[in-house]
Amino acid sequence: MRVLGIETSCDETGIAIYDDLSGLLSHQLYSQIKLHADYGGVVPELASRDHIRKVIPLIEQALKDADSTKDDIDAIAYTAGPGLVGALLVGATTARALAMAWDKPAVGVHHMEGHLLAPMLEVPAPEFPFLALLVSGGHTLIVRVDAIGQYQIMGESIDDAAGEAFDKTAKLMGLDYPGGPRLSKLAEAGSAGRFQFPRPMTDRPGLDMSFSGLKTFAANTIAANGNDEQTRCDIALAFEQAVVDTLIIKCRRALDETGFKRLVIAGGVSANKRLRTELGDMMQKRGGEVFYPRTEFCTDNGAMIAYAGMQRFKAGQTQSLAISAKPRWPLDQLAPL
């Protein structure tokens, strides 16, 4: 069976075709970074308009790359939420229109379930059960995963997501959008120990997190120490270390609580080199394993939606052709397979 996946939740248009026997056959990705750079962040209306322009040409190219036609497609999966409602509706209306025209079933996919399952596209893939750390621009979640659809949110950020904190702090430092990766690059030239940032909510029990205060701490540090190049590098390093340490402390507690030996990290921030390295070191010391998707599948993409859609489709979970999008949609409300 083959599933066409459509991802349009924010500022990337992702299209992919996944075959349950052959794996990923093709994937196309168009990023709107240049479009939004002048505004310092995503402009929802512009994002929606750009998805409209790109989605059909990318579908045509994905079919061509997979040497497939509409007759080879068994179902159409699309991101139904969470995300920007206008952007979501572009993908939803495209998927529902194609489903009706091609006489195929449609499958609405939860965006964060797509990220959570993205490491399944790799070899080796993690086996259930495992602990998942989902870190992106919009979400930071620690999730117990017993099977597809069987999710327990153990901890989450009570304010800014980790990726959001990266981007906001980068903006304070005068870095262009998207600031998170640029801040991490700046941190590579930083001197450790010059600045010491707090590790929020690690001095109390529990798995919830908070990152908004780190942005304020960075603003105060910049104001007190100036903004020359080396100072910016040192602040970037101190900030990154604080975020990574916080995530590691919380993951360690969750692993102790569950007893799991497998940890999955996914979402845009999972591409961060320091986070990957230090989580890998932690899991090695614990006699466990860490899994993550390749860099191109850390950010939003159609491959993860096609894969997640395939699992839902094979379990018989499809939707009517009524067009709907869920800008807010808790992960633990999903139906199990």
mmCIF file of N, CA and C in Angstrom, residues 193-298:
data_model
loop_
_atom_site.group_PDB
_atom_site.id
_atom_site.type_symbol
_atom_site.label_atom_id
_atom_site.label_comp_id
_atom_site.label_asym_id
_atom_site.label_seq_id
_atom_site.Cartn_x
_atom_site.Cartn_y
_atom_site.Cartn_z
ATOM 1 N N GLY A 193 31.597 28.862 31.036
ATOM 2 C CA GLY A 193 31.856 29.328 32.384
ATOM 3 C C GLY A 193 31.790 30.818 32.586
ATOM 4 N N ARG A 194 31.830 31.598 31.502
ATOM 5 C CA ARG A 194 31.783 33.049 31.683
ATOM 6 C C ARG A 194 30.438 33.490 32.247
ATOM 7 N N PHE A 195 29.357 32.902 31.729
ATOM 8 C CA PHE A 195 28.015 33.214 32.210
ATOM 9 C C PHE A 195 27.359 31.938 32.706
ATOM 10 N N GLN A 196 26.581 32.060 33.747
ATOM 11 C CA GLN A 196 25.867 30.917 34.312
ATOM 12 C C GLN A 196 24.373 31.204 34.310
ATOM 13 N N PHE A 197 23.623 30.476 33.479
ATOM 14 C CA PHE A 197 22.177 30.644 33.401
ATOM 15 C C PHE A 197 21.493 29.649 34.339
ATOM 16 N N PRO A 198 20.306 29.970 34.823
ATOM 17 C CA PRO A 198 19.578 29.027 35.679
ATOM 18 C C PRO A 198 19.064 27.827 34.899
ATOM 19 N N ARG A 199 18.778 26.759 35.602
ATOM 20 C CA ARG A 199 18.118 25.570 35.034
ATOM 21 C C ARG A 199 16.711 25.553 35.621
ATOM 22 N N PRO A 200 15.741 26.179 34.944
ATOM 23 C CA PRO A 200 14.415 26.404 35.545
ATOM 24 C C PRO A 200 13.698 25.112 35.933
ATOM 25 N N MET A 201 13.076 25.137 37.101
ATOM 26 C CA MET A 201 12.208 24.077 37.601
ATOM 27 C C MET A 201 12.919 22.740 37.806
ATOM 28 N N THR A 202 14.250 22.771 37.876
ATOM 29 C CA THR A 202 14.976 21.528 38.150
ATOM 30 C C THR A 202 15.258 21.340 39.637
ATOM 31 N N ASP A 203 14.966 22.375 40.414
ATOM 32 C CA ASP A 203 15.188 22.295 41.862
ATOM 33 C C ASP A 203 13.938 21.845 42.602
ATOM 34 N N ARG A 204 12.979 21.338 41.871
ATOM 35 C CA ARG A 204 11.730 20.861 42.475
ATOM 36 C C ARG A 204 11.328 19.570 41.772
ATOM 37 N N PRO A 205 10.532 18.735 42.404
ATOM 38 C CA PRO A 205 10.127 17.484 41.756
ATOM 39 C C PRO A 205 9.200 17.746 40.574
ATOM 40 N N GLY A 206 9.062 16.746 39.736
ATOM 41 C CA GLY A 206 8.151 16.864 38.598
ATOM 42 C C GLY A 206 8.887 16.945 37.281
ATOM 43 N N LEU A 207 8.119 16.829 36.193
ATOM 44 C CA LEU A 207 8.694 16.778 34.848
ATOM 45 C C LEU A 207 8.298 17.963 33.974
ATOM 46 N N ASP A 208 7.493 18.893 34.495
ATOM 47 C CA ASP A 208 7.163 20.085 33.715
ATOM 48 C C ASP A 208 8.375 21.000 33.610
ATOM 49 N N MET A 209 8.370 21.838 32.577
ATOM 50 C CA MET A 209 9.510 22.703 32.276
ATOM 51 C C MET A 209 9.055 24.141 32.060
ATOM 52 N N SER A 210 10.013 25.065 32.111
ATOM 53 C CA SER A 210 9.752 26.473 31.844
ATOM 54 C C SER A 210 10.985 27.064 31.169
ATOM 55 N N PHE A 211 10.769 27.773 30.059
ATOM 56 C CA PHE A 211 11.900 28.339 29.324
ATOM 57 C C PHE A 211 11.800 29.847 29.098
ATOM 58 N N SER A 212 10.658 30.453 29.417
ATOM 59 C CA SER A 212 10.504 31.881 29.153
ATOM 60 C C SER A 212 11.462 32.723 30.003
ATOM 61 N N GLY A 213 11.745 32.273 31.225
ATOM 62 C CA GLY A 213 12.636 33.024 32.098
ATOM 63 C C GLY A 213 14.061 33.099 31.570
ATOM 64 N N LEU A 214 14.475 32.083 30.795
ATOM 65 C CA LEU A 214 15.823 32.106 30.232
ATOM 66 C C LEU A 214 15.970 33.244 29.225
ATOM 67 N N LYS A 215 14.891 33.524 28.525
ATOM 68 C CA LYS A 215 14.914 34.644 27.566
ATOM 69 C C LYS A 215 15.120 35.959 28.316
ATOM 70 N N THR A 216 14.411 36.140 29.425
ATOM 71 C CA THR A 216 14.560 37.352 30.237
ATOM 72 C C THR A 216 15.958 37.435 30.829
ATOM 73 N N PHE A 217 16.477 36.298 31.285
ATOM 74 C CA PHE A 217 17.827 36.264 31.844
ATOM 75 C C PHE A 217 18.844 36.665 30.785
ATOM 76 N N ALA A 218 18.637 36.187 29.551
ATOM 77 C CA ALA A 218 19.539 36.548 28.451
ATOM 78 C C ALA A 218 19.472 38.039 28.163
ATOM 79 N N ALA A 219 18.263 38.612 28.157
ATOM 80 C CA ALA A 219 18.100 40.044 27.903
ATOM 81 C C ALA A 219 18.841 40.872 28.952
ATOM 82 N N ASN A 220 18.728 40.476 30.223
ATOM 83 C CA ASN A 220 19.409 41.194 31.297
ATOM 84 C C ASN A 220 20.924 41.043 31.205
ATOM 85 N N THR A 221 21.366 39.846 30.790
ATOM 86 C CA THR A 221 22.807 39.596 30.658
ATOM 87 C C THR A 221 23.402 40.436 29.533
ATOM 88 N N ILE A 222 22.666 40.528 28.417
ATOM 89 C CA ILE A 222 23.123 41.347 27.291
ATOM 90 C C ILE A 222 23.201 42.817 27.705
ATOM 91 N N ALA A 223 22.174 43.279 28.419
ATOM 92 C CA ALA A 223 22.139 44.685 28.846
ATOM 93 C C ALA A 223 23.292 45.014 29.785
ATOM 94 N N ALA A 224 23.702 44.060 30.601
ATOM 95 C CA ALA A 224 24.747 44.308 31.594
ATOM 96 C C ALA A 224 26.155 44.122 31.050
ATOM 97 N N ASN A 225 26.296 43.395 29.937
ATOM 98 C CA ASN A 225 27.634 43.041 29.459
ATOM 99 C C ASN A 225 27.926 43.475 28.031
ATOM 100 N N GLY A 226 26.964 44.137 27.388
ATOM 101 C CA GLY A 226 27.205 44.561 26.021
ATOM 102 C C GLY A 226 26.873 43.468 25.023
ATOM 103 N N ASN A 227 27.160 43.734 23.765
ATOM 104 C CA ASN A 227 26.749 42.802 22.712
ATOM 105 C C ASN A 227 27.841 42.643 21.666
ATOM 106 N N ASP A 228 29.132 42.680 22.130
ATOM 107 C CA ASP A 228 30.216 42.424 21.182
ATOM 108 C C ASP A 228 30.203 40.955 20.786
ATOM 109 N N GLU A 229 30.945 40.611 19.761
ATOM 110 C CA GLU A 229 30.854 39.282 19.164
ATOM 111 C C GLU A 229 31.164 38.173 20.158
ATOM 112 N N GLN A 230 32.252 38.290 20.924
ATOM 113 C CA GLN A 230 32.593 37.220 21.859
ATOM 114 C C GLN A 230 31.563 37.107 22.983
ATOM 115 N N THR A 231 31.046 38.246 23.435
ATOM 116 C CA THR A 231 30.010 38.210 24.467
ATOM 117 C C THR A 231 28.767 37.503 23.950
ATOM 118 N N ARG A 232 28.396 37.767 22.718
ATOM 119 C CA ARG A 232 27.237 37.097 22.121
ATOM 120 C C ARG A 232 27.466 35.588 22.058
ATOM 121 N N CYS A 233 28.681 35.190 21.682
ATOM 122 C CA CYS A 233 29.003 33.760 21.620
ATOM 123 C C CYS A 233 28.923 33.123 23.004
ATOM 124 N N ASP A 234 29.449 33.818 24.002
ATOM 125 C CA ASP A 234 29.449 33.272 25.360
ATOM 126 C C ASP A 234 28.038 33.177 25.932
ATOM 127 N N ILE A 235 27.202 34.176 25.641
ATOM 128 C CA ILE A 235 25.811 34.146 26.099
ATOM 129 C C ILE A 235 25.052 33.028 25.387
ATOM 130 N N ALA A 236 25.306 32.882 24.089
ATOM 131 C CA ALA A 236 24.641 31.821 23.324
ATOM 132 C C ALA A 236 24.980 30.451 23.899
ATOM 133 N N LEU A 237 26.253 30.245 24.239
ATOM 134 C CA LEU A 237 26.664 28.962 24.811
ATOM 135 C C LEU A 237 26.012 28.726 26.165
ATOM 136 N N ALA A 238 26.007 29.750 27.020
ATOM 137 C CA ALA A 238 25.407 29.602 28.348
ATOM 138 C C ALA A 238 23.915 29.304 28.248
ATOM 139 N N PHE A 239 23.243 29.973 27.315
ATOM 140 C CA PHE A 239 21.809 29.734 27.118
ATOM 141 C C PHE A 239 21.572 28.302 26.631
ATOM 142 N N GLU A 240 22.309 27.889 25.606
ATOM 143 C CA GLU A 240 22.125 26.548 25.053
ATOM 144 C C GLU A 240 22.396 25.480 26.098
ATOM 145 N N GLN A 241 23.447 25.665 26.875
ATOM 146 C CA GLN A 241 23.757 24.689 27.923
ATOM 147 C C GLN A 241 22.631 24.593 28.952
ATOM 148 N N ALA A 242 22.019 25.735 29.271
ATOM 149 C CA ALA A 242 20.932 25.743 30.248
ATOM 150 C C ALA A 242 19.726 24.969 29.732
ATOM 151 N N VAL A 243 19.366 25.173 28.467
ATOM 152 C CA VAL A 243 18.233 24.460 27.883
ATOM 153 C C VAL A 243 18.522 22.970 27.812
ATOM 154 N N VAL A 244 19.704 22.607 27.319
ATOM 155 C CA VAL A 244 20.050 21.192 27.175
ATOM 156 C C VAL A 244 20.108 20.506 28.539
ATOM 157 N N ASP A 245 20.727 21.146 29.511
ATOM 158 C CA ASP A 245 20.800 20.553 30.850
ATOM 159 C C ASP A 245 19.411 20.335 31.444
ATOM 160 N N THR A 246 18.531 21.315 31.253
ATOM 161 C CA THR A 246 17.161 21.190 31.771
ATOM 162 C C THR A 246 16.458 19.991 31.150
ATOM 163 N N LEU A 247 16.575 19.852 29.831
ATOM 164 C CA LEU A 247 15.932 18.735 29.135
ATOM 165 C C LEU A 247 16.510 17.397 29.595
ATOM 166 N N ILE A 248 17.822 17.347 29.797
ATOM 167 C CA ILE A 248 18.463 16.106 30.236
ATOM 168 C C ILE A 248 18.011 15.730 31.643
ATOM 169 N N ILE A 249 17.976 16.702 32.534
ATOM 170 C CA ILE A 249 17.533 16.433 33.912
ATOM 171 C C ILE A 249 16.113 15.876 33.931
ATOM 172 N N LYS A 250 15.227 16.477 33.140
ATOM 173 C CA LYS A 250 13.836 16.028 33.117
ATOM 174 C C LYS A 250 13.719 14.644 32.471
ATOM 175 N N CYS A 251 14.483 14.396 31.404
ATOM 176 C CA CYS A 251 14.440 13.082 30.759
ATOM 177 C C CYS A 251 14.977 12.005 31.693
ATOM 178 N N ARG A 252 16.024 12.333 32.432
ATOM 179 C CA ARG A 252 16.585 11.362 33.379
ATOM 180 C C ARG A 252 15.546 10.971 34.434
ATOM 181 N N ARG A 253 14.815 11.962 34.926
ATOM 182 C CA ARG A 253 13.772 11.668 35.921
ATOM 183 C C ARG A 253 12.683 10.782 35.318
ATOM 184 N N ALA A 254 12.290 11.083 34.071
ATOM 185 C CA ALA A 254 11.233 10.295 33.429
ATOM 186 C C ALA A 254 11.700 8.867 33.166
ATOM 187 N N LEU A 255 12.962 8.705 32.795
ATOM 188 C CA LEU A 255 13.506 7.367 32.569
ATOM 189 C C LEU A 255 13.560 6.586 33.877
ATOM 190 N N ASP A 256 13.926 7.268 34.954
ATOM 191 C CA ASP A 256 13.925 6.610 36.267
ATOM 192 C C ASP A 256 12.515 6.152 36.632
ATOM 193 N N GLU A 257 11.536 6.987 36.309
ATOM 194 C CA GLU A 257 10.149 6.678 36.669
ATOM 195 C C GLU A 257 9.591 5.519 35.864
ATOM 196 N N THR A 258 9.936 5.465 34.569
ATOM 197 C CA THR A 258 9.381 4.417 33.692
ATOM 198 C C THR A 258 10.231 3.157 33.658
ATOM 199 N N GLY A 259 11.538 3.314 33.905
ATOM 200 C CA GLY A 259 12.440 2.174 33.771
ATOM 201 C C GLY A 259 12.797 1.855 32.340
ATOM 202 N N PHE A 260 12.408 2.721 31.399
ATOM 203 C CA PHE A 260 12.669 2.462 29.983
ATOM 204 C C PHE A 260 14.159 2.613 29.664
ATOM 205 N N LYS A 261 14.593 1.873 28.634
ATOM 206 C CA LYS A 261 15.978 1.936 28.169
ATOM 207 C C LYS A 261 16.084 2.554 26.776
ATOM 208 N N ARG A 262 14.955 2.973 26.224
ATOM 209 C CA ARG A 262 14.955 3.581 24.895
ATOM 210 C C ARG A 262 14.394 4.996 24.981
ATOM 211 N N LEU A 263 15.115 5.938 24.382
ATOM 212 C CA LEU A 263 14.698 7.338 24.363
ATOM 213 C C LEU A 263 14.665 7.824 22.927
ATOM 214 N N VAL A 264 13.537 8.411 22.530
ATOM 215 C CA VAL A 264 13.385 9.023 21.201
ATOM 216 C C VAL A 264 13.377 10.530 21.369
ATOM 217 N N ILE A 265 14.134 11.233 20.538
ATOM 218 C CA ILE A 265 14.039 12.693 20.489
ATOM 219 C C ILE A 265 13.652 13.095 19.079
ATOM 220 N N ALA A 266 12.685 14.010 18.968
ATOM 221 C CA ALA A 266 12.184 14.411 17.662
ATOM 222 C C ALA A 266 11.689 15.850 17.733
ATOM 223 N N GLY A 267 11.421 16.442 16.581
ATOM 224 C CA GLY A 267 11.049 17.847 16.501
ATOM 225 C C GLY A 267 12.254 18.674 16.083
ATOM 226 N N GLY A 268 12.013 19.927 15.718
ATOM 227 C CA GLY A 268 13.063 20.765 15.167
ATOM 228 C C GLY A 268 14.303 20.882 16.030
ATOM 229 N N VAL A 269 14.131 20.990 17.359
ATOM 230 C CA VAL A 269 15.277 21.166 18.259
ATOM 231 C C VAL A 269 16.073 19.870 18.397
ATOM 232 N N SER A 270 15.512 18.736 17.983
ATOM 233 C CA SER A 270 16.253 17.476 18.066
ATOM 234 C C SER A 270 17.447 17.455 17.122
ATOM 235 N N ALA A 271 17.521 18.434 16.204
ATOM 236 C CA ALA A 271 18.688 18.547 15.327
ATOM 237 C C ALA A 271 19.867 19.196 16.046
ATOM 238 N N ASN A 272 19.650 19.761 17.234
ATOM 239 C CA ASN A 272 20.714 20.434 17.972
ATOM 240 C C ASN A 272 21.820 19.441 18.329
ATOM 241 N N LYS A 273 23.046 19.747 17.939
ATOM 242 C CA LYS A 273 24.163 18.824 18.122
ATOM 243 C C LYS A 273 24.458 18.568 19.590
ATOM 244 N N ARG A 274 24.426 19.619 20.402
ATOM 245 C CA ARG A 274 24.739 19.453 21.821
ATOM 246 C C ARG A 274 23.703 18.557 22.491
ATOM 247 N N LEU A 275 22.427 18.758 22.157
ATOM 248 C CA LEU A 275 21.372 17.942 22.753
ATOM 249 C C LEU A 275 21.537 16.484 22.365
ATOM 250 N N ARG A 276 21.813 16.218 21.097
ATOM 251 C CA ARG A 276 21.994 14.834 20.643
ATOM 252 C C ARG A 276 23.178 14.179 21.347
ATOM 253 N N THR A 277 24.288 14.907 21.404
ATOM 254 C CA THR A 277 25.496 14.338 21.990
ATOM 255 C C THR A 277 25.312 14.032 23.470
ATOM 256 N N GLU A 278 24.752 14.984 24.215
ATOM 257 C CA GLU A 278 24.658 14.805 25.658
ATOM 258 C C GLU A 278 23.572 13.790 26.037
ATOM 259 N N LEU A 279 22.474 13.736 25.281
ATOM 260 C CA LEU A 279 21.481 12.691 25.534
ATOM 261 C C LEU A 279 22.050 11.320 25.190
ATOM 262 N N GLY A 280 22.836 11.269 24.099
ATOM 263 C CA GLY A 280 23.481 10.013 23.736
ATOM 264 C C GLY A 280 24.437 9.536 24.819
ATOM 265 N N ASP A 281 25.222 10.462 25.386
ATOM 266 C CA ASP A 281 26.151 10.099 26.469
ATOM 267 C C ASP A 281 25.382 9.610 27.694
ATOM 268 N N MET A 282 24.283 10.300 28.009
ATOM 269 C CA MET A 282 23.486 9.904 29.164
ATOM 270 C C MET A 282 22.928 8.498 28.989
ATOM 271 N N MET A 283 22.379 8.215 27.803
ATOM 272 C CA MET A 283 21.778 6.903 27.576
ATOM 273 C C MET A 283 22.834 5.802 27.551
ATOM 274 N N GLN A 284 24.017 6.112 27.045
ATOM 275 C CA GLN A 284 25.090 5.117 27.046
ATOM 276 C C GLN A 284 25.478 4.743 28.474
ATOM 277 N N LYS A 285 25.568 5.736 29.346
ATOM 278 C CA LYS A 285 25.903 5.484 30.744
ATOM 279 C C LYS A 285 24.815 4.674 31.441
ATOM 280 N N ARG A 286 23.573 4.818 30.980
ATOM 281 C CA ARG A 286 22.455 4.082 31.574
ATOM 282 C C ARG A 286 22.262 2.715 30.930
ATOM 283 N N GLY A 287 23.092 2.382 29.951
ATOM 284 C CA GLY A 287 22.943 1.113 29.260
ATOM 285 C C GLY A 287 21.753 1.093 28.321
ATOM 286 N N GLY A 288 21.356 2.272 27.821
ATOM 287 C CA GLY A 288 20.208 2.371 26.925
ATOM 288 C C GLY A 288 20.587 2.907 25.558
ATOM 289 N N GLU A 289 19.579 3.252 24.777
ATOM 290 C CA GLU A 289 19.788 3.748 23.425
ATOM 291 C C GLU A 289 18.968 5.015 23.196
ATOM 292 N N VAL A 290 19.476 5.874 22.332
ATOM 293 C CA VAL A 290 18.736 7.067 21.927
ATOM 294 C C VAL A 290 18.506 6.990 20.419
ATOM 295 N N PHE A 291 17.317 7.380 19.993
ATOM 296 C CA PHE A 291 16.941 7.338 18.581
ATOM 297 C C PHE A 291 16.459 8.726 18.150
ATOM 298 N N TYR A 292 16.783 9.122 16.942
ATOM 299 C CA TYR A 292 16.307 10.388 16.415
ATOM 300 C C TYR A 292 16.280 10.311 14.887
ATOM 301 N N PRO A 293 15.464 11.126 14.243
ATOM 302 C CA PRO A 293 15.413 11.126 12.784
ATOM 303 C C PRO A 293 16.612 11.844 12.186
ATOM 304 N N ARG A 294 16.880 11.578 10.920
ATOM 305 C CA ARG A 294 17.921 12.341 10.229
ATOM 306 C C ARG A 294 17.528 13.818 10.237
ATOM 307 N N THR A 295 18.499 14.683 10.057
ATOM 308 C CA THR A 295 18.292 16.119 10.226
ATOM 309 C C THR A 295 17.137 16.641 9.386
ATOM 310 N N GLU A 296 17.014 16.187 8.157
ATOM 311 C CA GLU A 296 15.976 16.707 7.273
ATOM 312 C C GLU A 296 14.569 16.325 7.726
ATOM 313 N N PHE A 297 14.455 15.332 8.609
ATOM 314 C CA PHE A 297 13.148 14.926 9.117
ATOM 315 C C PHE A 297 12.914 15.389 10.560
ATOM 316 N N CYS A 298 13.810 16.242 11.068
ATOM 317 C CA CYS A 298 13.578 16.833 12.388
ATOM 318 C C CYS A 298 12.551 17.958 12.298
#
